PDB file of C-alpha atoms in Angstrom:
ATOM      1  CA  UNK A   1      21.212  -4.318 -15.435  1.00 93.00           C
ATOM      2  CA  UNK A   2      17.031  -4.567 -16.127  1.00 93.00           C
ATOM      3  CA  UNK A   3      18.023  -1.063 -13.218  1.00 93.00           C
ATOM      4  CA  UNK A   4      20.772   0.255 -14.972  1.00 94.00           C
ATOM      5  CA  UNK A   5      19.185   0.274 -18.424  1.00 96.00           C
ATOM      6  CA  UNK A   6      15.977   1.768 -16.728  1.00 96.00           C
ATOM      7  CA  UNK A   7      18.292   4.356 -15.090  1.00 96.00           C
ATOM      8  CA  UNK A   8      19.706   5.078 -19.153  1.00 96.00           C
ATOM      9  CA  UNK A   9      15.675   4.550 -20.664  1.00 96.00           C
ATOM     10  CA  UNK A  10      14.441   7.887 -18.460  1.00 96.00           C
ATOM     11  CA  UNK A  11      17.321   9.325 -17.818  1.00 96.00           C
ATOM     12  CA  UNK A  12      15.741  13.164 -18.281  1.00 96.00           C
ATOM     13  CA  UNK A  13      12.786  12.043 -15.604  1.00 95.00           C
ATOM     14  CA  UNK A  14      15.199  10.899 -13.500  1.00 95.00           C
ATOM     15  CA  UNK A  15      16.970  14.162 -13.445  1.00 95.00           C
ATOM     16  CA  UNK A  16      13.768  16.212 -13.154  1.00 95.00           C
ATOM     17  CA  UNK A  17      12.749  14.134  -9.800  1.00 92.00           C
ATOM     18  CA  UNK A  18      15.900  14.671  -8.435  1.00 95.00           C
ATOM     19  CA  UNK A  19      16.062  17.942  -8.591  1.00 95.00           C
ATOM     20  CA  UNK A  20      12.322  18.644  -8.091  1.00 95.00           C
ATOM     21  CA  UNK A  21      11.880  16.427  -4.937  1.00 93.00           C
ATOM     22  CA  UNK A  22      15.733  15.362  -3.862  1.00 94.00           C
ATOM     23  CA  UNK A  23      15.526  11.744  -4.296  1.00 94.00           C
ATOM     24  CA  UNK A  24      18.607  10.416  -5.798  1.00 95.00           C
ATOM     25  CA  UNK A  25      17.642   8.439  -8.513  1.00 95.00           C
ATOM     26  CA  UNK A  26      19.165   5.112  -7.118  1.00 95.00           C
ATOM     27  CA  UNK A  27      16.890   4.486  -4.973  1.00 95.00           C
ATOM     28  CA  UNK A  28      13.495   5.568  -6.905  1.00 93.00           C
ATOM     29  CA  UNK A  29      14.517   2.789  -9.181  1.00 95.00           C
ATOM     30  CA  UNK A  30      14.806   0.918  -5.907  1.00 95.00           C
ATOM     31  CA  UNK A  31      11.028   0.833  -4.639  1.00 94.00           C
ATOM     32  CA  UNK A  32      10.185   1.110  -8.160  1.00 94.00           C
ATOM     33  CA  UNK A  33      12.886  -2.529  -8.397  1.00 95.00           C
ATOM     34  CA  UNK A  34      10.697  -3.890  -5.612  1.00 94.00           C
ATOM     35  CA  UNK A  35       7.265  -2.105  -6.158  1.00 89.00           C
ATOM     36  CA  UNK A  36       6.805  -2.657  -9.882  1.00 92.00           C
ATOM     37  CA  UNK A  37       9.190  -4.794 -11.748  1.00 94.00           C
ATOM     38  CA  UNK A  38       9.869  -0.914 -13.002  1.00 94.00           C
ATOM     39  CA  UNK A  39       6.618  -0.810 -14.823  1.00 90.00           C
ATOM     40  CA  UNK A  40       5.772  -4.654 -15.737  1.00 91.00           C
ATOM     41  CA  UNK A  41       3.316  -5.381 -12.687  1.00 89.00           C
ATOM     42  CA  UNK A  42       0.850  -3.024 -11.805  1.00 85.00           C
ATOM     43  CA  UNK A  43      -1.707  -3.914 -10.397  1.00 83.00           C
ATOM     44  CA  UNK A  44      -5.411  -4.471 -11.694  1.00 85.00           C
ATOM     45  CA  UNK A  45      -7.132  -1.873  -9.433  1.00 83.00           C
ATOM     46  CA  UNK A  46      -7.478   1.871  -9.245  1.00 85.00           C
ATOM     47  CA  UNK A  47      -4.542   3.465  -6.295  1.00 86.00           C
ATOM     48  CA  UNK A  48      -7.721   5.102  -4.785  1.00 90.00           C
ATOM     49  CA  UNK A  49      -9.971   1.963  -4.308  1.00 90.00           C
ATOM     50  CA  UNK A  50      -7.596   0.231  -2.776  1.00 87.00           C
ATOM     51  CA  UNK A  51      -6.212   2.705  -0.332  1.00 89.00           C
ATOM     52  CA  UNK A  52      -9.682   4.161   0.098  1.00 89.00           C
ATOM     53  CA  UNK A  53     -11.015   0.731   0.434  1.00 87.00           C
ATOM     54  CA  UNK A  54      -7.220  -0.392   3.693  1.00 88.00           C
ATOM     55  CA  UNK A  55      -7.869   2.989   4.703  1.00 86.00           C
ATOM     56  CA  UNK A  56     -11.646   2.379   5.766  1.00 88.00           C
ATOM     57  CA  UNK A  57     -10.938  -0.986   7.368  1.00 90.00           C
ATOM     58  CA  UNK A  58     -11.501   1.019  11.251  1.00 93.00           C
ATOM     59  CA  UNK A  59     -15.039   1.973  10.809  1.00 93.00           C
ATOM     60  CA  UNK A  60     -16.705  -0.062  13.237  1.00 94.00           C
ATOM     61  CA  UNK A  61     -19.357  -1.986  10.739  1.00 94.00           C
ATOM     62  CA  UNK A  62     -15.588  -3.284   8.956  1.00 94.00           C
ATOM     63  CA  UNK A  63     -13.716  -3.982  11.913  1.00 95.00           C
ATOM     64  CA  UNK A  64     -16.988  -5.897  12.986  1.00 96.00           C
ATOM     65  CA  UNK A  65     -17.573  -7.781  10.120  1.00 95.00           C
ATOM     66  CA  UNK A  66     -13.624  -9.122   9.857  1.00 95.00           C
ATOM     67  CA  UNK A  67     -14.193 -10.694  12.957  1.00 97.00           C
ATOM     68  CA  UNK A  68     -16.655 -12.303  12.378  1.00 97.00           C
ATOM     69  CA  UNK A  69     -15.221 -13.389   8.768  1.00 96.00           C
ATOM     70  CA  UNK A  70     -11.614 -13.947  10.326  1.00 97.00           C
ATOM     71  CA  UNK A  71     -13.344 -16.567  13.579  1.00 96.00           C
ATOM     72  CA  UNK A  72     -15.274 -18.301  11.398  1.00 96.00           C
ATOM     73  CA  UNK A  73     -11.762 -19.335  10.256  1.00 95.00           C
ATOM     74  CA  UNK A  74      -9.530 -19.108  13.842  1.00 97.00           C
ATOM     75  CA  UNK A  75     -11.995 -18.795  16.918  1.00 96.00           C
ATOM     76  CA  UNK A  76      -9.789 -17.263  19.019  1.00 97.00           C
ATOM     77  CA  UNK A  77      -8.959 -14.052  17.060  1.00 97.00           C
ATOM     78  CA  UNK A  78     -10.478 -11.763  19.396  1.00 97.00           C
ATOM     79  CA  UNK A  79     -11.723  -8.839  18.094  1.00 97.00           C
ATOM     80  CA  UNK A  80      -8.926  -6.474  19.660  1.00 97.00           C
ATOM     81  CA  UNK A  81      -6.392  -8.229  17.022  1.00 97.00           C
ATOM     82  CA  UNK A  82      -8.968  -6.983  14.466  1.00 97.00           C
ATOM     83  CA  UNK A  83      -8.866  -3.755  15.823  1.00 97.00           C
ATOM     84  CA  UNK A  84      -4.870  -3.511  16.290  1.00 97.00           C
ATOM     85  CA  UNK A  85      -5.259  -4.964  12.881  1.00 95.00           C
ATOM     86  CA  UNK A  86      -6.895  -1.846  11.052  1.00 96.00           C
ATOM     87  CA  UNK A  87      -5.563   0.625  13.561  1.00 95.00           C
ATOM     88  CA  UNK A  88      -2.455   0.003  12.382  1.00 95.00           C
ATOM     89  CA  UNK A  89      -3.580   0.410   8.635  1.00 94.00           C
ATOM     90  CA  UNK A  90      -5.277   2.649   8.859  1.00 93.00           C
ATOM     91  CA  UNK A  91      -2.432   4.858  10.947  1.00 93.00           C
ATOM     92  CA  UNK A  92      -0.786   3.562   7.582  1.00 92.00           C
ATOM     93  CA  UNK A  93      -2.853   4.007   3.954  1.00 91.00           C
ATOM     94  CA  UNK A  94      -5.197   6.938   5.537  1.00 91.00           C
ATOM     95  CA  UNK A  95      -1.718   9.505   5.033  1.00 92.00           C
ATOM     96  CA  UNK A  96      -1.440   8.216   1.379  1.00 90.00           C
ATOM     97  CA  UNK A  97      -4.930   7.944   0.415  1.00 90.00           C
ATOM     98  CA  UNK A  98      -4.547  11.791   1.646  1.00 90.00           C
ATOM     99  CA  UNK A  99      -1.165  12.858  -0.594  1.00 91.00           C
ATOM    100  CA  UNK A 100      -3.107   9.904  -3.518  1.00 88.00           C
ATOM    101  CA  UNK A 101      -5.681  13.835  -3.535  1.00 89.00           C
TER     102      UNK A 101
END
């Protein structure tokens, strides 16, 4: 019901989005519902700051610091595991940072 009301309230914007990007308004609304509860939960940080931090996690100094921190909680954590996670985060979020710019 909230999604339907949101679609109606923002019908002109959704029409423009569909025309410009070719993305169905129902898909956009579903994403907004999952990610922000239709704009009610937008977080406390700027997207640029958050993406920059996550995208830079693969810097050697960051990986070493993360490995040391994680090993304090679990000595079985390997540097290779930290590096694999950092590679995943970089591959996922660096393109998002570029898209933001």
